[in-house]
Amino acid sequence: MPSLDDAAGPRSVVVNFVLTEPYRARGKVVINRSWQSIVQGIRFLQRLLADYGSVEIILTSPDDPVARMIAADLSGYAWVRIHAVPLVYPIENPRILTDLVRAARSRDAWVAPGRGESGRGAPGRDGRGAAAPSEDIWVVDAQGIAAVGACLAEGLPLHERIVVAGGPGTPDPKHYAVRIGTPLSHLFGEPERAGSGGGERPLLLRGGLLNGLPADESTDSVGYDDDAYFFLPRAGRREPFGFIRPGFDRSSYNRSFATQLTGGRDRHITASLRGERRACIACGLCEKVCPAGIMPQVIHRYLYRGLIEEAEKAGLDRCVECNLCTYVCPSKIELVEQFIHAKLEIQREKEEILAVEARSRGGEEEAT
Amino acid sequence: MRRLLNRIEPAFREGGRLSRLYPLFHAFDAFLLSSHVGTQRAPFGRDPLDLKRLMTLVIIAVFPAFIASVYFFGWRILLMLIVSYAAGGLVEVLFAVLRKEEISEGFLVTGFLFPLIVPPGLPLWMVAVGVAFGVLVGKEVFGGTGRNLFNPALVGRVFLALGYPSAMSGNWIQPAQGGWGRILPGLIHQSVDAVSSATPLVLAKGGTLASPLDLFLGRVTGSAGETSALAILIGGLFLVGVGIASWRTVLSIIVTFAGLTAVLHAVAPASVAPVWFNLLSGGFLFGAFFMATDPVTSPTTQSGKWVYGVLIGGVTLLIRSFSGFVEGMMFAILFGNICAPLIDEVVIRSKMRRYAHDE
């Protein structure tokens, strides 16, 4: 995040309409509801941009209706660029998006990649480095840009969110337009009532399948950045011989369930590990899913042996914490948790080193 | 079933009479009923694949080869399997109890594979000794499943091959020829005489090649599960199809092996048999599909698997054709296992260098 008193505007603003995480609000719903605000918002963004800045619009396909609407409404603006991205999670991750935009720009401008720009992992990568203030890239989603438009064009405060209730435990899956601050119990009914239907109440997650965090239905309310409520059933009855069932009701990243042939959906997902914690068997599934191109299993092994520096060299800070590796791990290892822990550890060590250096420098000054 | 488990559980809990045997109870419990440990962290939903299913699929994939071995060599193979599970399981349970860890599913695969890679006429006590040694030295001393360097079943086989060379190269059984094989007749008269007729690979050293059809169906002498290329292909392709065995490993082994054989057969036909013979004979296919693809002992990096496969395919042929041993698959896979961490290291280092360059 750029600091507030930073005079220079962002080099680019990425407006992202694509949410690929399962059970998140659909961009289409937001667009249908607030198209005018979105267009207004994009127009206003231009004033914020640094010289030669651009607005990068992320869509799924270059000739879908939204792209045509944008072309019609914003034609003639050289600073608007449209990128088509594949519908593959976690494309909406800000780090993935900024990399994508940087790569596209370096292709356009014939700038040698990696040089002349602060690549990721460099000290000034998030714009805090004073060396390259114009490298700031802001990422905003459809609801965010609609709010900007509504605020600047119509003078409306940020008051409404479009949220979706989904997941296998949802009594009534649909999109809602709600005021921020609405208690969740108003939206979904009192927990007691919902629980009387039989069995344990499903776990309510704020967010989608991969990054959602538990919310309390009885006390929490709609937040200013919520867009999805995911009802995940609690771990249910234990099935006899679960490991040998063909699995028509569950789908996996791996091809080892019958849904691979029938194309069924995962109706069996619950808030459980669906297996037992084991040692890493180096199956490499995490490497296959990793969008950052790192090797989680290798980093896990380094961290397991306490080799934090090796883990850092193996690309630990490239991890975008998308949780895909933790999701697919057949040994049910909490990979991302371990990585976040290690990153914090590294950060703390670096701060300590800086503090020691500062102190010793201060000592020298006093001595002179 | 649930009620029964609940009733006997307290005895295994902390302070119970049998609390030391808790891993055994836990394994049994989790075997009967699927586990449902709740998630504590995001992502709260998880992929349904777990190690139990993964290992079960391996066993299902090896099953056709097991059936074929019973068909050709009789019900003795089932007896060997029971002995193998008993001895290997004992070591596994012992270590789980000592380490107070959960029993890992890995030994179910090791115990299933082991009787299939030894001669079908091998004395049962040797099966027990071999599998126990394999699990103990091949796996447990490294810290259990996931931490072992070598394929445990192959460690057990190497131990037997070096400790009892005559038993390991003599106890072949002449395969059944009839329509029902030894499945029905075997039930009636159990004992099958072990004969020490040579395997196709030994005969090939003398210049006689077995017929392709016999080799393909498995109507030849050899280790119990390795003779039938048909059964191995059915199971092996299933295993690759469900995504458990790495197609990279299998493909690179087979392509390297076949390619090198073709070249060397053209150059030195006296010492290198033709491609079809080398592919179908001995433990090549069994090793390529079921032993070399063990994720724990093969390189963990995807690009490393190519190198690993090339290494195994090449070394197998070289040992087979130009050394005193008739079969090279076992040593080649163990050699690949040794090299796997090294291959990974090279892949990881090159990746690290690229990262450092980016920054």
Short mmCIF file of N, CA and C in Angstrom, two decimals, chain B residues 189-343:
data_model
loop_
_atom_site.label_atom_id
_atom_site.label_comp_id
_atom_site.label_asym_id
_atom_site.label_seq_id
_atom_site.Cartn_x
_atom_site.Cartn_y
_atom_site.Cartn_z
N HIS B 189 -5.01 -79.82 -4.65
CA HIS B 189 -3.71 -80.24 -4.08
C HIS B 189 -2.79 -79.03 -3.98
N GLN B 190 -2.50 -78.70 -2.76
CA GLN B 190 -1.87 -77.44 -2.45
C GLN B 190 -0.41 -77.39 -2.89
N SER B 191 0.29 -78.47 -2.72
CA SER B 191 1.75 -78.39 -2.89
C SER B 191 2.13 -78.36 -4.36
N VAL B 192 2.97 -77.42 -4.68
CA VAL B 192 3.49 -77.33 -6.03
C VAL B 192 5.00 -77.46 -5.91
N ASP B 193 5.57 -78.31 -6.70
CA ASP B 193 7.00 -78.50 -6.56
C ASP B 193 7.76 -77.33 -7.15
N ALA B 194 8.69 -76.84 -6.36
CA ALA B 194 9.55 -75.80 -6.88
C ALA B 194 10.54 -76.45 -7.84
N VAL B 195 10.67 -75.88 -8.99
CA VAL B 195 11.65 -76.39 -9.94
C VAL B 195 12.67 -75.30 -10.17
N SER B 196 13.82 -75.69 -10.54
CA SER B 196 14.82 -74.65 -10.76
C SER B 196 15.11 -74.49 -12.24
N SER B 197 14.04 -74.46 -13.01
CA SER B 197 14.26 -74.15 -14.42
C SER B 197 14.57 -72.67 -14.55
N ALA B 198 15.39 -72.34 -15.53
CA ALA B 198 15.89 -70.97 -15.61
C ALA B 198 14.82 -70.03 -16.15
N THR B 199 14.92 -68.77 -15.79
CA THR B 199 13.97 -67.77 -16.26
C THR B 199 14.32 -67.36 -17.70
N PRO B 200 13.39 -66.72 -18.38
CA PRO B 200 13.65 -66.31 -19.77
C PRO B 200 14.93 -65.48 -19.91
N LEU B 201 15.24 -64.67 -18.92
CA LEU B 201 16.44 -63.84 -19.03
C LEU B 201 17.70 -64.69 -18.99
N VAL B 202 17.67 -65.75 -18.14
CA VAL B 202 18.84 -66.64 -18.06
C VAL B 202 18.98 -67.39 -19.38
N LEU B 203 17.84 -67.87 -19.90
CA LEU B 203 17.86 -68.59 -21.17
C LEU B 203 18.36 -67.68 -22.29
N ALA B 204 17.99 -66.42 -22.21
CA ALA B 204 18.38 -65.50 -23.27
C ALA B 204 19.89 -65.31 -23.31
N LYS B 205 20.51 -65.40 -22.14
CA LYS B 205 21.98 -65.30 -22.12
C LYS B 205 22.58 -66.45 -22.91
N GLY B 206 21.87 -67.59 -22.91
CA GLY B 206 22.33 -68.73 -23.68
C GLY B 206 21.86 -68.67 -25.13
N GLY B 207 21.04 -67.72 -25.47
CA GLY B 207 20.67 -67.54 -26.86
C GLY B 207 19.27 -67.99 -27.22
N THR B 208 18.50 -68.56 -26.27
CA THR B 208 17.13 -68.94 -26.60
C THR B 208 16.16 -67.92 -26.04
N LEU B 209 15.27 -67.43 -26.89
CA LEU B 209 14.30 -66.45 -26.46
C LEU B 209 12.94 -67.11 -26.27
N ALA B 210 12.24 -66.74 -25.20
CA ALA B 210 10.88 -67.25 -24.99
C ALA B 210 9.95 -66.64 -26.04
N SER B 211 8.77 -67.30 -26.21
CA SER B 211 7.87 -66.78 -27.24
C SER B 211 7.22 -65.49 -26.74
N PRO B 212 6.96 -64.55 -27.66
CA PRO B 212 6.39 -63.26 -27.24
C PRO B 212 5.05 -63.41 -26.53
N LEU B 213 4.22 -64.34 -27.01
CA LEU B 213 2.90 -64.50 -26.40
C LEU B 213 3.03 -64.97 -24.96
N ASP B 214 3.91 -65.96 -24.74
CA ASP B 214 4.11 -66.44 -23.38
C ASP B 214 4.59 -65.33 -22.47
N LEU B 215 5.51 -64.52 -22.98
CA LEU B 215 6.03 -63.42 -22.17
C LEU B 215 4.93 -62.42 -21.86
N PHE B 216 4.10 -62.14 -22.86
CA PHE B 216 3.07 -61.12 -22.68
C PHE B 216 2.03 -61.58 -21.67
N LEU B 217 1.62 -62.85 -21.79
CA LEU B 217 0.61 -63.35 -20.86
C LEU B 217 1.20 -63.68 -19.51
N GLY B 218 2.46 -64.04 -19.48
CA GLY B 218 3.09 -64.37 -18.21
C GLY B 218 3.33 -65.85 -18.03
N ARG B 219 3.23 -66.62 -19.13
CA ARG B 219 3.38 -68.07 -19.02
C ARG B 219 4.87 -68.45 -19.04
N VAL B 220 5.65 -67.81 -18.19
CA VAL B 220 7.09 -68.09 -18.11
C VAL B 220 7.46 -68.13 -16.63
N THR B 221 8.66 -68.63 -16.36
CA THR B 221 9.10 -68.60 -14.98
C THR B 221 9.63 -67.21 -14.65
N GLY B 222 9.61 -66.91 -13.36
CA GLY B 222 10.09 -65.60 -12.94
C GLY B 222 9.55 -65.28 -11.56
N SER B 223 9.86 -64.09 -11.08
CA SER B 223 9.32 -63.68 -9.79
C SER B 223 7.80 -63.65 -9.89
N ALA B 224 7.14 -63.87 -8.74
CA ALA B 224 5.71 -64.17 -8.75
C ALA B 224 4.87 -63.19 -9.56
N GLY B 225 5.05 -61.90 -9.33
CA GLY B 225 4.13 -60.96 -9.95
C GLY B 225 4.63 -60.32 -11.22
N GLU B 226 5.87 -60.60 -11.60
CA GLU B 226 6.46 -59.83 -12.68
C GLU B 226 6.31 -60.46 -14.05
N THR B 227 5.76 -61.67 -14.11
CA THR B 227 5.83 -62.37 -15.39
C THR B 227 4.78 -61.88 -16.38
N SER B 228 3.59 -61.52 -15.90
CA SER B 228 2.52 -61.22 -16.84
C SER B 228 2.51 -59.74 -17.22
N ALA B 229 3.01 -59.46 -18.41
CA ALA B 229 3.03 -58.08 -18.88
C ALA B 229 1.61 -57.55 -19.01
N LEU B 230 0.69 -58.42 -19.40
CA LEU B 230 -0.70 -58.00 -19.58
C LEU B 230 -1.28 -57.46 -18.28
N ALA B 231 -1.14 -58.26 -17.20
CA ALA B 231 -1.71 -57.85 -15.91
C ALA B 231 -1.04 -56.57 -15.41
N ILE B 232 0.27 -56.47 -15.62
CA ILE B 232 0.98 -55.29 -15.14
C ILE B 232 0.53 -54.05 -15.91
N LEU B 233 0.34 -54.22 -17.21
CA LEU B 233 -0.09 -53.08 -18.01
C LEU B 233 -1.48 -52.61 -17.60
N ILE B 234 -2.38 -53.57 -17.33
CA ILE B 234 -3.74 -53.18 -16.91
C ILE B 234 -3.65 -52.33 -15.65
N GLY B 235 -2.95 -52.87 -14.64
CA GLY B 235 -2.85 -52.14 -13.37
C GLY B 235 -2.02 -50.88 -13.49
N GLY B 236 -0.93 -50.98 -14.22
CA GLY B 236 -0.01 -49.85 -14.31
C GLY B 236 -0.64 -48.67 -15.02
N LEU B 237 -1.35 -48.96 -16.11
CA LEU B 237 -1.99 -47.85 -16.83
C LEU B 237 -3.10 -47.24 -15.99
N PHE B 238 -3.78 -48.08 -15.18
CA PHE B 238 -4.77 -47.56 -14.25
C PHE B 238 -4.11 -46.59 -13.28
N LEU B 239 -2.97 -47.00 -12.75
CA LEU B 239 -2.28 -46.19 -11.74
C LEU B 239 -1.81 -44.86 -12.33
N VAL B 240 -1.33 -44.92 -13.57
CA VAL B 240 -0.93 -43.67 -14.23
C VAL B 240 -2.18 -42.85 -14.53
N GLY B 241 -3.25 -43.55 -14.93
CA GLY B 241 -4.49 -42.86 -15.29
C GLY B 241 -5.09 -42.10 -14.13
N VAL B 242 -5.08 -42.68 -12.93
CA VAL B 242 -5.66 -41.97 -11.80
C VAL B 242 -4.70 -40.94 -11.24
N GLY B 243 -3.52 -40.87 -11.82
CA GLY B 243 -2.63 -39.78 -11.45
C GLY B 243 -1.79 -40.04 -10.21
N ILE B 244 -1.68 -41.30 -9.82
CA ILE B 244 -0.86 -41.61 -8.63
C ILE B 244 0.58 -41.87 -9.05
N ALA B 245 0.75 -42.75 -10.05
CA ALA B 245 2.10 -42.97 -10.57
C ALA B 245 2.41 -41.85 -11.55
N SER B 246 3.63 -41.37 -11.52
CA SER B 246 3.99 -40.26 -12.39
C SER B 246 4.21 -40.77 -13.82
N TRP B 247 3.44 -40.21 -14.75
CA TRP B 247 3.63 -40.65 -16.15
C TRP B 247 5.00 -40.24 -16.65
N ARG B 248 5.57 -39.21 -16.06
CA ARG B 248 6.90 -38.78 -16.49
C ARG B 248 7.92 -39.88 -16.21
N THR B 249 7.85 -40.43 -15.00
CA THR B 249 8.79 -41.49 -14.63
C THR B 249 8.63 -42.69 -15.55
N VAL B 250 7.39 -43.17 -15.67
CA VAL B 250 7.14 -44.38 -16.44
C VAL B 250 7.57 -44.19 -17.90
N LEU B 251 7.15 -43.08 -18.46
CA LEU B 251 7.44 -42.84 -19.88
C LEU B 251 8.95 -42.74 -20.12
N SER B 252 9.64 -42.00 -19.25
CA SER B 252 11.06 -41.82 -19.52
C SER B 252 11.83 -43.13 -19.32
N ILE B 253 11.39 -43.96 -18.37
CA ILE B 253 12.06 -45.26 -18.20
C ILE B 253 11.88 -46.10 -19.46
N ILE B 254 10.63 -46.22 -19.91
CA ILE B 254 10.34 -47.11 -21.02
C ILE B 254 11.00 -46.61 -22.31
N VAL B 255 10.90 -45.30 -22.55
CA VAL B 255 11.47 -44.77 -23.80
C VAL B 255 12.99 -44.93 -23.81
N THR B 256 13.62 -44.59 -22.69
CA THR B 256 15.07 -44.74 -22.63
C THR B 256 15.49 -46.18 -22.84
N PHE B 257 14.79 -47.06 -22.12
CA PHE B 257 15.14 -48.47 -22.16
C PHE B 257 14.96 -49.03 -23.57
N ALA B 258 13.81 -48.73 -24.17
CA ALA B 258 13.53 -49.26 -25.51
C ALA B 258 14.49 -48.65 -26.53
N GLY B 259 14.74 -47.36 -26.41
CA GLY B 259 15.62 -46.69 -27.36
C GLY B 259 17.04 -47.25 -27.30
N LEU B 260 17.53 -47.35 -26.07
CA LEU B 260 18.90 -47.84 -25.89
C LEU B 260 19.01 -49.28 -26.35
N THR B 261 17.97 -50.09 -26.05
CA THR B 261 17.99 -51.48 -26.48
C THR B 261 18.04 -51.56 -28.01
N ALA B 262 17.24 -50.73 -28.66
CA ALA B 262 17.20 -50.76 -30.12
C ALA B 262 18.58 -50.45 -30.70
N VAL B 263 19.21 -49.44 -30.14
CA VAL B 263 20.52 -49.05 -30.65
C VAL B 263 21.55 -50.15 -30.40
N LEU B 264 21.60 -50.62 -29.15
CA LEU B 264 22.62 -51.60 -28.79
C LEU B 264 22.38 -52.96 -29.46
N HIS B 265 21.10 -53.29 -29.68
CA HIS B 265 20.80 -54.54 -30.36
C HIS B 265 21.31 -54.49 -31.80
N ALA B 266 21.22 -53.32 -32.39
CA ALA B 266 21.72 -53.17 -33.76
C ALA B 266 23.24 -53.27 -33.78
N VAL B 267 23.89 -52.76 -32.73
CA VAL B 267 25.36 -52.76 -32.69
C VAL B 267 25.89 -54.11 -32.26
N ALA B 268 25.32 -54.62 -31.16
CA ALA B 268 25.84 -55.88 -30.61
C ALA B 268 24.71 -56.85 -30.35
N PRO B 269 24.17 -57.46 -31.39
CA PRO B 269 23.03 -58.37 -31.21
C PRO B 269 23.37 -59.58 -30.35
N ALA B 270 24.65 -59.90 -30.19
CA ALA B 270 25.01 -61.08 -29.42
C ALA B 270 24.71 -60.87 -27.94
N SER B 271 24.97 -59.68 -27.43
CA SER B 271 24.80 -59.49 -25.98
C SER B 271 23.51 -58.76 -25.63
N VAL B 272 22.88 -58.09 -26.59
CA VAL B 272 21.63 -57.39 -26.28
C VAL B 272 20.49 -58.03 -27.05
N ALA B 273 19.47 -58.47 -26.31
CA ALA B 273 18.30 -59.10 -26.93
C ALA B 273 17.45 -58.03 -27.60
N PRO B 274 16.54 -58.45 -28.52
CA PRO B 274 15.70 -57.45 -29.19
C PRO B 274 14.79 -56.69 -28.23
N VAL B 275 14.26 -55.58 -28.74
CA VAL B 275 13.48 -54.67 -27.89
C VAL B 275 12.29 -55.37 -27.24
N TRP B 276 11.48 -56.09 -28.05
CA TRP B 276 10.27 -56.70 -27.50
C TRP B 276 10.61 -57.64 -26.36
N PHE B 277 11.70 -58.38 -26.52
CA PHE B 277 12.05 -59.34 -25.48
C PHE B 277 12.45 -58.62 -24.19
N ASN B 278 13.32 -57.62 -24.34
CA ASN B 278 13.77 -56.91 -23.15
C ASN B 278 12.63 -56.20 -22.43
N LEU B 279 11.69 -55.66 -23.20
CA LEU B 279 10.57 -54.95 -22.56
C LEU B 279 9.69 -55.90 -21.77
N LEU B 280 9.44 -57.10 -22.33
CA LEU B 280 8.46 -57.99 -21.72
C LEU B 280 9.03 -58.91 -20.67
N SER B 281 10.35 -59.08 -20.65
CA SER B 281 10.90 -60.10 -19.76
C SER B 281 11.37 -59.48 -18.45
N GLY B 282 11.53 -60.38 -17.47
CA GLY B 282 12.06 -59.96 -16.17
C GLY B 282 11.15 -58.99 -15.46
N GLY B 283 11.72 -58.22 -14.57
CA GLY B 283 10.91 -57.33 -13.74
C GLY B 283 10.80 -55.94 -14.29
N PHE B 284 11.10 -55.76 -15.60
CA PHE B 284 11.17 -54.41 -16.13
C PHE B 284 9.87 -53.63 -15.98
N LEU B 285 8.77 -54.22 -16.51
CA LEU B 285 7.50 -53.48 -16.47
C LEU B 285 7.00 -53.31 -15.04
N PHE B 286 7.12 -54.38 -14.26
CA PHE B 286 6.67 -54.29 -12.87
C PHE B 286 7.43 -53.17 -12.15
N GLY B 287 8.73 -53.15 -12.36
CA GLY B 287 9.55 -52.11 -11.72
C GLY B 287 9.20 -50.73 -12.21
N ALA B 288 9.02 -50.60 -13.53
CA ALA B 288 8.77 -49.28 -14.10
C ALA B 288 7.45 -48.71 -13.60
N PHE B 289 6.42 -49.57 -13.51
CA PHE B 289 5.11 -49.05 -13.12
C PHE B 289 4.92 -48.96 -11.61
N PHE B 290 5.42 -49.96 -10.88
CA PHE B 290 5.05 -50.02 -9.46
C PHE B 290 6.18 -49.69 -8.50
N MET B 291 7.43 -49.95 -8.87
CA MET B 291 8.51 -49.73 -7.92
C MET B 291 9.16 -48.36 -8.11
N ALA B 292 9.47 -48.02 -9.35
CA ALA B 292 10.18 -46.77 -9.59
C ALA B 292 9.28 -45.56 -9.34
N THR B 293 7.97 -45.75 -9.42
CA THR B 293 7.07 -44.60 -9.30
C THR B 293 6.74 -44.26 -7.85
N ASP B 294 7.27 -45.01 -6.91
CA ASP B 294 7.06 -44.68 -5.50
C ASP B 294 7.46 -43.21 -5.28
N PRO B 295 6.49 -42.36 -4.90
CA PRO B 295 6.81 -40.93 -4.84
C PRO B 295 7.88 -40.59 -3.81
N VAL B 296 7.91 -41.38 -2.72
CA VAL B 296 8.84 -41.04 -1.64
C VAL B 296 10.29 -41.17 -2.09
N THR B 297 10.57 -42.24 -2.84
CA THR B 297 11.96 -42.53 -3.16
C THR B 297 12.35 -42.03 -4.55
N SER B 298 11.42 -41.45 -5.29
CA SER B 298 11.82 -40.85 -6.56
C SER B 298 11.96 -39.34 -6.35
N PRO B 299 12.56 -38.63 -7.30
CA PRO B 299 12.72 -37.19 -7.09
C PRO B 299 11.37 -36.53 -6.92
N THR B 300 11.33 -35.50 -6.11
CA THR B 300 10.05 -34.85 -5.85
C THR B 300 9.75 -33.78 -6.89
N THR B 301 10.78 -33.27 -7.57
CA THR B 301 10.54 -32.24 -8.56
C THR B 301 10.09 -32.88 -9.87
N GLN B 302 9.20 -32.19 -10.58
CA GLN B 302 8.64 -32.77 -11.80
C GLN B 302 9.71 -32.96 -12.87
N SER B 303 10.61 -32.00 -13.01
CA SER B 303 11.63 -32.16 -14.05
C SER B 303 12.66 -33.20 -13.63
N GLY B 304 12.84 -33.36 -12.31
CA GLY B 304 13.77 -34.38 -11.82
C GLY B 304 13.34 -35.78 -12.20
N LYS B 305 12.01 -35.97 -12.34
CA LYS B 305 11.51 -37.31 -12.64
C LYS B 305 11.96 -37.79 -14.02
N TRP B 306 12.12 -36.86 -14.96
CA TRP B 306 12.61 -37.25 -16.28
C TRP B 306 14.01 -37.82 -16.17
N VAL B 307 14.88 -37.11 -15.47
CA VAL B 307 16.26 -37.56 -15.32
C VAL B 307 16.31 -38.91 -14.65
N TYR B 308 15.49 -39.04 -13.61
CA TYR B 308 15.41 -40.28 -12.83
C TYR B 308 15.03 -41.45 -13.73
N GLY B 309 14.02 -41.24 -14.56
CA GLY B 309 13.56 -42.29 -15.45
C GLY B 309 14.62 -42.69 -16.46
N VAL B 310 15.29 -41.70 -17.02
CA VAL B 310 16.34 -41.98 -18.00
C VAL B 310 17.44 -42.80 -17.35
N LEU B 311 17.78 -42.42 -16.13
CA LEU B 311 18.83 -43.12 -15.39
C LEU B 311 18.46 -44.59 -15.19
N ILE B 312 17.23 -44.82 -14.72
CA ILE B 312 16.81 -46.20 -14.42
C ILE B 312 16.74 -47.02 -15.71
N GLY B 313 16.13 -46.45 -16.74
CA GLY B 313 16.01 -47.18 -18.00
C GLY B 313 17.37 -47.56 -18.54
N GLY B 314 18.30 -46.63 -18.52
CA GLY B 314 19.63 -46.89 -19.06
C GLY B 314 20.40 -47.92 -18.25
N VAL B 315 20.42 -47.71 -16.93
CA VAL B 315 21.21 -48.60 -16.07
C VAL B 315 20.67 -50.02 -16.11
N THR B 316 19.34 -50.17 -16.16
CA THR B 316 18.76 -51.51 -16.23
C THR B 316 19.33 -52.28 -17.41
N LEU B 317 19.32 -51.66 -18.57
CA LEU B 317 19.78 -52.36 -19.76
C LEU B 317 21.27 -52.68 -19.66
N LEU B 318 22.04 -51.73 -19.16
CA LEU B 318 23.48 -51.96 -19.08
C LEU B 318 23.79 -53.13 -18.15
N ILE B 319 23.09 -53.18 -17.00
CA ILE B 319 23.33 -54.29 -16.08
C ILE B 319 22.89 -55.61 -16.72
N ARG B 320 21.72 -55.60 -17.33
CA ARG B 320 21.20 -56.82 -17.95
C ARG B 320 22.14 -57.37 -19.00
N SER B 321 22.67 -56.47 -19.83
CA SER B 321 23.38 -56.95 -21.02
C SER B 321 24.87 -57.12 -20.79
N PHE B 322 25.45 -56.29 -19.94
CA PHE B 322 26.91 -56.29 -19.88
C PHE B 322 27.46 -56.59 -18.49
N SER B 323 26.69 -57.30 -17.65
CA SER B 323 27.26 -57.63 -16.34
C SER B 323 26.95 -59.08 -16.04
N GLY B 324 27.42 -59.54 -14.88
CA GLY B 324 27.19 -60.92 -14.48
C GLY B 324 25.75 -61.16 -14.06
N PHE B 325 25.01 -60.10 -13.74
CA PHE B 325 23.62 -60.28 -13.33
C PHE B 325 22.74 -60.42 -14.56
N VAL B 326 21.69 -61.26 -14.43
CA VAL B 326 20.79 -61.38 -15.56
C VAL B 326 19.74 -60.27 -15.54
N GLU B 327 19.36 -59.80 -14.34
CA GLU B 327 18.32 -58.79 -14.23
C GLU B 327 18.89 -57.53 -13.59
N GLY B 328 18.58 -56.37 -14.17
CA GLY B 328 19.16 -55.14 -13.66
C GLY B 328 18.17 -54.17 -13.05
N MET B 329 16.86 -54.52 -13.11
CA MET B 329 15.86 -53.54 -12.69
C MET B 329 16.01 -53.15 -11.23
N MET B 330 16.23 -54.17 -10.38
CA MET B 330 16.28 -53.91 -8.95
C MET B 330 17.42 -52.94 -8.61
N PHE B 331 18.61 -53.25 -9.13
CA PHE B 331 19.75 -52.39 -8.83
C PHE B 331 19.57 -51.01 -9.46
N ALA B 332 18.98 -51.00 -10.65
CA ALA B 332 18.80 -49.71 -11.32
C ALA B 332 17.88 -48.81 -10.52
N ILE B 333 16.79 -49.38 -9.98
CA ILE B 333 15.86 -48.54 -9.21
C ILE B 333 16.52 -48.07 -7.93
N LEU B 334 17.26 -48.97 -7.27
CA LEU B 334 17.95 -48.55 -6.05
C LEU B 334 18.98 -47.48 -6.37
N PHE B 335 19.65 -47.64 -7.51
CA PHE B 335 20.60 -46.61 -7.94
C PHE B 335 19.88 -45.28 -8.18
N GLY B 336 18.70 -45.39 -8.81
CA GLY B 336 17.89 -44.18 -9.02
C GLY B 336 17.49 -43.55 -7.70
N ASN B 337 17.13 -44.41 -6.71
CA ASN B 337 16.76 -43.90 -5.39
C ASN B 337 17.90 -43.11 -4.76
N ILE B 338 19.13 -43.64 -4.91
CA ILE B 338 20.29 -42.93 -4.34
C ILE B 338 20.44 -41.58 -5.03
N CYS B 339 20.26 -41.58 -6.34
CA CYS B 339 20.50 -40.35 -7.09
C CYS B 339 19.37 -39.34 -6.93
N ALA B 340 18.18 -39.82 -6.48
CA ALA B 340 17.01 -38.92 -6.46
C ALA B 340 17.26 -37.62 -5.68
N PRO B 341 17.81 -37.69 -4.45
CA PRO B 341 18.03 -36.42 -3.73
C PRO B 341 19.00 -35.52 -4.48
N LEU B 342 19.97 -36.14 -5.14
CA LEU B 342 20.97 -35.37 -5.89
C LEU B 342 20.30 -34.66 -7.08
N ILE B 343 19.46 -35.41 -7.79
CA ILE B 343 18.75 -34.83 -8.94
C ILE B 343 17.90 -33.66 -8.47
#
